[in-house]
Amino acid sequence: MNKFFQFNELVELGKIFMDCEAYLIALEHFDKALELSYLPINKNRIFELFKNRGNINAHLLRYNEAIIDYSKAIRIEPNNIDLYIFRAIAYELSHQDQLAYKDYKFAHFLNPNCGIARHMINYLQKKLKN
């Protein structure tokens, strides 16, 4: 089977399993797809893969793995505000408030109208002072 076809098939199956809430099976498919990422794959597909894996890991309470995946996705799309919010939440839930604060601040920099970023900045400022 063509490796590009196999990569895309694994990603799409992973997304289907993710939508069905079969998270561990989805992760298996995403991990197998990543093994083929040495191919010259479209960076948007790799981004999608890391973002989805991060979301699954966060859902499974694997915050450190989620942070790693979100960080890899951020390297591909450094101005994606959602990724900074997702990673900030994972940082906060893993008791890394300083790093969460930093990501919320950057999300707010990217979009000053982002209410959640503004709210969480205020919340974490108070929390970090105590």
Backbone as ProteinMPNN parsed JSONL, in Angstrom:
{"seq_chain_A": "MNKFFQFNELVELGKIFMDCEAYLIALEHFDKALELSYLPINKNRIFELFKNRGNINAHLLRYNEAIIDYSKAIRIEPNNIDLYIFRAIAYELSHQDQLAYKDYKFAHFLNPNCGIARHMINYLQKKLKN", "coords_chain_A": {"N_chain_A": [[0.842, -1.174, 0.0], [0.473, 2.254, -0.729], [2.435, 4.595, 1.008], [1.672, 7.253, 1.583], [-1.079, 7.142, 1.228], [-1.64, 5.322, 3.23], [-0.872, 6.793, 5.511], [-2.801, 8.9, 5.463], [-5.138, 7.381, 5.679], [-4.829, 6.254, 8.238], [-4.91, 8.593, 9.826], [-7.504, 9.537, 9.271], [-9.066, 7.362, 10.165], [-8.326, 7.452, 12.854], [-9.526, 9.891, 13.568], [-12.2, 9.211, 13.248], [-12.509, 7.208, 15.224], [-11.939, 8.821, 17.41], [-14.124, 10.571, 17.363], [-16.061, 8.74, 18.037], [-15.502, 8.354, 20.614], [-13.67, 6.395, 21.242], [-11.013, 6.513, 22.463], [-8.448, 5.39, 23.041], [-8.026, 3.643, 20.918], [-8.094, 5.466, 18.843], [-5.79, 6.923, 19.468], [-3.856, 4.943, 18.963], [-4.042, 4.757, 16.168], [-3.309, 7.363, 15.416], [-0.695, 7.394, 16.432], [0.503, 5.424, 14.816], [0.283, 6.699, 12.376], [1.985, 8.841, 12.834], [4.402, 7.519, 12.782], [4.863, 7.413, 10.118], [5.424, 9.964, 9.474], [7.807, 10.845, 8.544], [7.704, 11.05, 5.892], [7.237, 13.39, 3.17], [4.893, 15.0, 4.276], [1.967, 17.012, 4.154], [2.062, 19.924, 6.076], [-0.188, 20.823, 7.409], [-1.677, 18.533, 7.866], [-0.044, 17.171, 9.657], [-0.101, 18.994, 11.734], [-2.83, 18.812, 12.403], [-2.884, 16.206, 13.317], [-1.223, 16.287, 15.655], [-2.691, 18.141, 17.187], [-5.166, 16.801, 17.519], [-4.265, 14.502, 18.859], [-3.273, 15.693, 21.168], [-5.681, 16.698, 22.243], [-7.028, 14.297, 22.79], [-5.253, 13.121, 24.651], [-5.444, 15.016, 26.707], [-8.122, 14.689, 27.361], [-7.992, 12.143, 28.405], [-6.721, 12.656, 30.722], [-3.982, 12.811, 30.624], [-1.969, 14.928, 30.966], [0.706, 15.864, 30.65], [1.528, 14.555, 28.291], [-0.336, 15.687, 26.563], [0.478, 18.357, 26.634], [2.965, 18.159, 25.38], [2.154, 17.351, 22.793], [0.522, 19.56, 22.047], [2.488, 21.527, 22.068], [4.108, 20.717, 19.951], [2.307, 21.068, 17.858], [2.0, 23.827, 18.036], [4.505, 24.657, 17.172], [4.184, 24.282, 14.489], [1.968, 25.88, 13.805], [2.303, 28.741, 14.961], [0.687, 30.926, 15.679], [-1.791, 30.135, 16.473], [-4.408, 30.594, 18.408], [-6.129, 28.905, 19.842], [-4.59, 26.657, 20.466], [-2.787, 27.637, 22.355], [-4.547, 28.207, 24.42], [-5.584, 25.615, 24.915], [-3.202, 24.326, 25.696], [-2.54, 25.854, 27.913], [-4.632, 25.21, 29.648], [-4.059, 22.5, 30.057], [-1.565, 22.791, 31.296], [-2.377, 24.137, 33.618], [-4.074, 22.231, 34.82], [-2.205, 20.339, 35.417], [-0.923, 21.474, 37.474], [0.918, 23.499, 36.88], [0.991, 26.382, 37.096], [2.354, 28.797, 36.514], [3.333, 28.429, 33.914], [0.917, 28.065, 32.618], [-0.212, 30.588, 32.988], [1.544, 32.103, 31.43], [0.955, 31.106, 28.839], [-1.758, 31.853, 28.612], [-1.411, 34.616, 28.68], [-0.04, 34.98, 26.263], [-1.972, 34.107, 24.461], [-3.863, 36.086, 24.899], [-2.392, 38.248, 23.961], [-2.314, 37.562, 21.243], [-5.018, 37.744, 20.657], [-6.664, 40.229, 21.881], [-9.338, 40.371, 22.552], [-10.103, 37.987, 23.569], [-12.008, 36.459, 25.793], [-11.797, 34.292, 27.633], [-9.045, 34.049, 27.975], [-8.412, 36.547, 29.106], [-9.936, 36.417, 31.483], [-8.755, 34.155, 32.748], [-6.141, 35.023, 33.082], [-6.463, 37.038, 35.005], [-7.484, 35.463, 37.1], [-5.33, 33.644, 37.564], [-3.289, 35.441, 38.218], [-4.114, 36.347, 40.738], [-4.123, 33.906, 42.094], [-1.431, 33.135, 41.934], [-0.212, 35.088, 43.47], [-0.791, 34.415, 46.045]], "CA_chain_A": [[0.0, 0.0, 0.0], [1.174, 3.524, -0.794], [2.649, 5.13, 2.358], [0.87, 8.465, 1.742], [-2.449, 6.678, 1.406], [-1.686, 4.698, 4.554], [-0.844, 7.881, 6.483], [-4.112, 9.558, 5.468], [-6.121, 6.431, 6.183], [-4.644, 6.169, 9.691], [-5.394, 9.838, 10.42], [-8.971, 9.577, 9.164], [-9.608, 6.367, 11.097], [-8.126, 8.012, 14.184], [-10.561, 10.904, 13.787], [-13.479, 8.509, 13.417], [-12.51, 6.605, 16.562], [-11.999, 9.918, 18.37], [-15.519, 11.021, 17.387], [-16.835, 7.68, 18.707], [-14.967, 8.319, 21.973], [-12.776, 5.24, 21.406], [-9.805, 7.325, 22.484], [-7.203, 4.603, 22.984], [-7.895, 3.146, 19.541], [-7.741, 6.645, 18.046], [-4.367, 7.193, 19.723], [-3.069, 3.937, 18.229], [-4.005, 5.14, 14.755], [-2.495, 8.576, 15.294], [0.707, 7.017, 16.653], [0.974, 4.731, 13.608], [0.426, 7.731, 11.336], [3.202, 9.597, 13.137], [5.558, 6.733, 12.348], [5.048, 7.691, 8.689], [5.558, 11.406, 9.274], [9.082, 11.137, 7.882], [7.365, 11.354, 4.5], [6.954, 14.826, 3.007], [3.456, 15.152, 4.505], [1.482, 18.377, 4.292], [2.207, 20.326, 7.473], [-1.515, 20.96, 8.016], [-2.09, 17.201, 8.33], [0.749, 16.892, 10.855], [-0.693, 19.865, 12.746], [-4.111, 18.203, 12.796], [-2.549, 14.993, 14.059], [-0.768, 16.659, 16.998], [-3.799, 18.781, 17.899], [-6.113, 15.75, 17.909], [-3.623, 13.673, 19.889], [-3.271, 16.506, 22.382], [-7.044, 16.717, 22.788], [-7.31, 12.977, 23.368], [-4.445, 12.963, 25.865], [-6.039, 15.864, 27.742], [-9.367, 14.033, 27.774], [-7.611, 10.969, 29.192], [-6.008, 13.194, 31.888], [-2.544, 12.677, 30.385], [-1.684, 16.333, 30.665], [2.063, 16.06, 30.14], [1.529, 14.149, 26.886], [-1.101, 16.701, 25.836], [1.343, 19.545, 26.524], [3.966, 17.858, 24.341], [1.485, 17.387, 21.489], [0.155, 20.946, 21.74], [3.728, 22.27, 21.773], [4.511, 20.358, 18.585], [1.363, 21.731, 16.952], [2.313, 25.262, 18.081], [5.673, 24.882, 16.307], [3.706, 24.31, 13.096], [1.094, 27.051, 13.69], [2.617, 29.497, 16.179], [-0.288, 31.968, 15.993], [-3.1, 29.515, 16.683], [-4.791, 30.938, 19.777], [-6.742, 27.745, 20.5], [-3.539, 25.782, 20.995], [-2.261, 28.227, 23.595], [-5.589, 28.001, 25.438], [-5.584, 24.181, 25.257], [-1.99, 23.992, 26.436], [-2.651, 26.528, 29.21], [-5.528, 24.387, 30.473], [-3.296, 21.303, 30.441], [-0.584, 23.229, 32.296], [-3.064, 24.436, 34.878], [-4.556, 20.977, 35.413], [-1.039, 19.595, 35.915], [-0.379, 22.313, 38.545], [2.01, 24.324, 36.371], [0.261, 27.641, 36.929], [3.198, 29.828, 35.905], [3.342, 28.187, 32.467], [-0.452, 28.323, 32.159], [-0.33, 32.042, 32.944], [2.316, 32.567, 30.263], [0.201, 30.788, 27.618], [-2.946, 32.715, 28.56], [-0.935, 35.952, 28.311], [0.26, 35.01, 24.827], [-3.264, 34.026, 23.772], [-4.435, 37.423, 24.998], [-1.613, 39.073, 23.036], [-2.764, 37.234, 19.883], [-6.381, 38.229, 20.506], [-7.025, 40.95, 23.111], [-10.766, 40.208, 22.835], [-10.351, 36.618, 24.039], [-12.525, 36.549, 27.158], [-11.266, 33.252, 28.525], [-7.652, 34.389, 28.295], [-8.443, 37.682, 30.037], [-10.449, 35.913, 32.769], [-7.787, 33.244, 33.37], [-4.994, 35.838, 33.491], [-6.839, 37.648, 36.289], [-7.592, 34.398, 38.085], [-4.008, 33.122, 37.898], [-2.537, 36.479, 38.908], [-4.517, 36.282, 42.145], [-3.696, 32.616, 42.637], [0.033, 33.109, 42.049], [0.2, 36.016, 44.528], [-0.987, 33.762, 47.354]], "C_chain_A": [[0.892, 1.245, 0.0], [1.248, 4.141, 0.603], [1.839, 6.409, 2.609], [-0.591, 8.106, 1.988], [-2.612, 6.097, 2.807], [-1.704, 5.771, 5.652], [-2.225, 8.52, 6.605], [-5.203, 8.65, 6.011], [-6.034, 6.319, 7.71], [-5.17, 7.418, 10.394], [-6.92, 9.871, 10.402], [-9.629, 8.559, 10.088], [-9.457, 6.836, 12.542], [-9.193, 9.038, 14.525], [-11.927, 10.26, 14.003], [-13.568, 7.896, 14.809], [-12.584, 7.685, 17.644], [-13.436, 10.416, 18.503], [-16.432, 10.021, 18.1], [-16.42, 7.514, 20.169], [-14.202, 7.034, 22.285], [-11.361, 5.804, 21.383], [-8.512, 6.518, 22.377], [-6.966, 4.047, 21.584], [-7.506, 4.303, 18.621], [-6.263, 6.975, 18.22], [-3.472, 6.21, 18.985], [-2.937, 4.325, 16.761], [-3.155, 6.39, 14.538], [-1.016, 8.262, 15.48], [1.288, 6.311, 15.428], [1.165, 5.723, 12.462], [1.704, 8.531, 11.572], [4.462, 8.839, 12.74], [5.855, 6.959, 10.869], [5.298, 9.172, 8.42], [6.915, 11.809, 8.726], [8.852, 11.452, 6.41], [7.13, 12.862, 4.37], [5.435, 15.077, 3.056], [3.137, 16.639, 4.634], [1.492, 18.772, 5.764], [0.853, 20.508, 8.161], [-2.033, 19.62, 8.54], [-1.324, 16.822, 9.596], [0.219, 17.732, 12.012], [-1.972, 19.247, 13.305], [-3.881, 16.969, 13.676], [-2.126, 15.328, 15.491], [-1.887, 17.298, 17.819], [-4.791, 17.727, 18.393], [-5.536, 14.851, 19.0], [-3.57, 14.415, 21.218], [-4.638, 16.529, 23.05], [-7.401, 15.384, 23.436], [-6.531, 12.792, 24.667], [-4.996, 13.812, 27.002], [-7.321, 15.224, 28.27], [-9.086, 12.83, 28.673], [-6.797, 11.35, 30.447], [-4.5, 12.968, 31.815], [-2.016, 14.051, 29.987], [-0.281, 16.561, 30.13], [2.176, 15.661, 28.68], [0.782, 15.164, 26.029], [-0.247, 17.945, 25.606], [2.386, 19.335, 25.431], [3.337, 17.952, 22.955], [1.084, 18.805, 21.101], [1.39, 21.777, 21.382], [4.215, 21.968, 20.362], [3.594, 21.014, 17.56], [1.643, 23.232, 16.895], [3.536, 25.57, 17.223], [5.264, 24.979, 14.838], [2.849, 25.549, 12.848], [1.251, 27.929, 14.934], [1.632, 30.602, 16.546], [-1.691, 31.428, 16.197], [-3.49, 29.687, 18.154], [-5.371, 29.742, 20.533], [-5.692, 26.841, 21.139], [-2.95, 26.324, 22.291], [-3.268, 28.069, 24.736], [-5.589, 26.545, 25.884], [-4.368, 23.824, 26.114], [-2.015, 24.639, 27.822], [-3.538, 25.725, 30.155], [-4.793, 23.143, 30.953], [-2.233, 21.649, 31.48], [-1.26, 23.436, 33.657], [-3.523, 23.159, 35.58], [-3.416, 20.089, 35.904], [-0.254, 20.437, 36.93], [0.883, 23.073, 38.13], [1.443, 25.709, 36.041], [1.068, 28.736, 36.248], [3.212, 29.676, 34.376], [1.955, 28.412, 31.868], [-0.657, 29.83, 31.994], [0.365, 32.605, 31.699], [1.557, 32.294, 28.957], [-1.069, 31.637, 27.501], [-2.553, 34.135, 28.158], [-0.655, 36.037, 26.806], [-1.023, 34.91, 24.008], [-3.944, 35.393, 23.781], [-3.704, 38.407, 24.081], [-2.082, 38.842, 21.594], [-4.169, 37.777, 19.618], [-6.818, 38.907, 21.806], [-8.504, 40.822, 23.483], [-11.107, 38.816, 23.356], [-10.729, 36.663, 25.526], [-11.941, 35.532, 28.104], [-9.83, 33.559, 28.916], [-7.617, 35.512, 29.323], [-8.896, 37.221, 31.429], [-9.396, 35.064, 33.486], [-6.509, 33.978, 33.799], [-5.281, 36.449, 34.862], [-6.893, 36.603, 37.398], [-6.204, 33.905, 38.528], [-3.123, 34.176, 38.573], [-2.841, 36.455, 40.403], [-4.001, 35.011, 42.802], [-2.177, 32.582, 42.873], [0.559, 34.064, 43.128], [0.104, 35.366, 45.912], [0.034, 32.734, 47.647]], "O_chain_A": [[1.936, 1.274, 0.652], [0.239, 4.205, 1.305], [1.369, 6.629, 3.725], [-1.253, 8.691, 2.845], [-3.608, 6.355, 3.482], [-2.468, 5.665, 6.612], [-2.756, 8.665, 7.706], [-6.094, 9.107, 6.726], [-7.06, 6.294, 8.389], [-5.806, 7.316, 11.443], [-7.55, 10.197, 11.408], [-10.639, 8.86, 10.724], [-10.357, 6.639, 13.359], [-9.708, 9.056, 15.643], [-12.712, 10.711, 14.837], [-14.579, 8.046, 15.495], [-13.221, 7.485, 18.678], [-13.916, 10.655, 19.611], [-17.443, 10.401, 18.691], [-16.927, 6.64, 20.871], [-14.097, 6.631, 23.444], [-10.611, 5.608, 20.427], [-7.581, 6.932, 21.687], [-5.826, 3.989, 21.122], [-6.682, 4.134, 17.722], [-5.566, 7.268, 17.249], [-2.439, 6.6, 18.44], [-1.855, 4.235, 16.181], [-2.375, 6.461, 13.588], [-0.173, 8.804, 14.765], [2.43, 6.565, 15.045], [2.102, 5.596, 11.673], [2.422, 8.859, 10.627], [5.475, 9.45, 12.4], [6.975, 6.722, 10.417], [5.376, 9.588, 7.264], [7.153, 12.989, 8.469], [9.707, 12.051, 5.758], [6.854, 13.532, 5.366], [4.791, 15.327, 2.037], [3.935, 17.417, 5.155], [0.986, 18.032, 6.607], [0.762, 20.36, 9.38], [-2.746, 19.578, 9.542], [-1.891, 16.218, 10.507], [0.102, 17.245, 13.137], [-2.166, 19.17, 14.518], [-4.601, 16.736, 14.647], [-2.62, 14.717, 16.439], [-2.015, 17.025, 19.013], [-5.208, 17.757, 19.55], [-6.233, 14.484, 19.947], [-3.799, 13.823, 22.273], [-4.746, 16.397, 24.269], [-8.007, 15.351, 24.507], [-7.092, 12.354, 25.671], [-5.012, 13.367, 28.149], [-7.572, 15.218, 29.476], [-9.853, 12.538, 29.591], [-6.259, 10.484, 31.138], [-3.825, 12.94, 32.843], [-1.668, 14.296, 28.832], [-0.098, 17.383, 29.231], [2.843, 16.344, 27.903], [1.199, 15.472, 24.912], [-0.25, 18.517, 24.516], [2.654, 20.244, 24.644], [3.91, 18.556, 22.048], [1.281, 19.213, 19.956], [1.335, 22.628, 20.495], [4.681, 22.864, 19.659], [4.054, 21.466, 16.512], [1.536, 23.844, 15.832], [3.602, 26.634, 16.608], [5.909, 25.665, 14.046], [2.978, 26.197, 11.81], [0.43, 27.867, 15.849], [1.736, 31.168, 17.634], [-2.668, 32.171, 16.106], [-2.96, 29.003, 19.03], [-5.13, 29.586, 21.73], [-5.899, 26.322, 22.237], [-2.652, 25.564, 23.213], [-2.884, 27.825, 25.88], [-5.593, 26.26, 27.082], [-4.482, 23.12, 27.117], [-1.562, 24.038, 28.796], [-3.22, 25.582, 31.335], [-4.891, 22.773, 32.123], [-2.021, 20.896, 32.431], [-0.777, 22.975, 34.691], [-3.375, 23.026, 36.795], [-3.634, 19.188, 36.714], [0.912, 20.163, 37.213], [1.797, 23.262, 38.932], [1.418, 26.14, 34.888], [0.513, 29.523, 35.481], [3.115, 30.66, 33.642], [1.832, 28.895, 30.743], [-1.203, 30.287, 30.99], [-0.172, 33.473, 31.012], [1.518, 33.148, 28.071], [-1.415, 32.087, 26.408], [-3.264, 34.786, 27.393], [-0.985, 37.029, 26.158], [-1.146, 35.56, 22.97], [-4.532, 35.805, 22.782], [-4.325, 39.293, 23.494], [-2.231, 39.788, 20.821], [-4.478, 38.214, 18.509], [-7.288, 38.24, 22.728], [-8.883, 41.134, 24.612], [-12.279, 38.502, 23.562], [-9.881, 36.877, 26.392], [-11.62, 35.854, 29.249], [-9.441, 33.351, 30.065], [-6.874, 35.436, 30.302], [-8.297, 37.6, 32.434], [-9.169, 35.231, 34.684], [-5.87, 33.588, 34.777], [-4.448, 36.386, 35.766], [-6.403, 36.835, 38.503], [-5.941, 33.767, 39.723], [-2.292, 33.833, 39.414], [-1.933, 36.534, 41.23], [-3.504, 35.039, 43.928], [-1.709, 32.063, 43.886], [1.659, 33.865, 43.643], [0.836, 35.733, 46.832], [-0.006, 32.108, 48.706]]}, "name": "protein", "num_of_chains": 1, "seq": "MNKFFQFNELVELGKIFMDCEAYLIALEHFDKALELSYLPINKNRIFELFKNRGNINAHLLRYNEAIIDYSKAIRIEPNNIDLYIFRAIAYELSHQDQLAYKDYKFAHFLNPNCGIARHMINYLQKKLKN"}
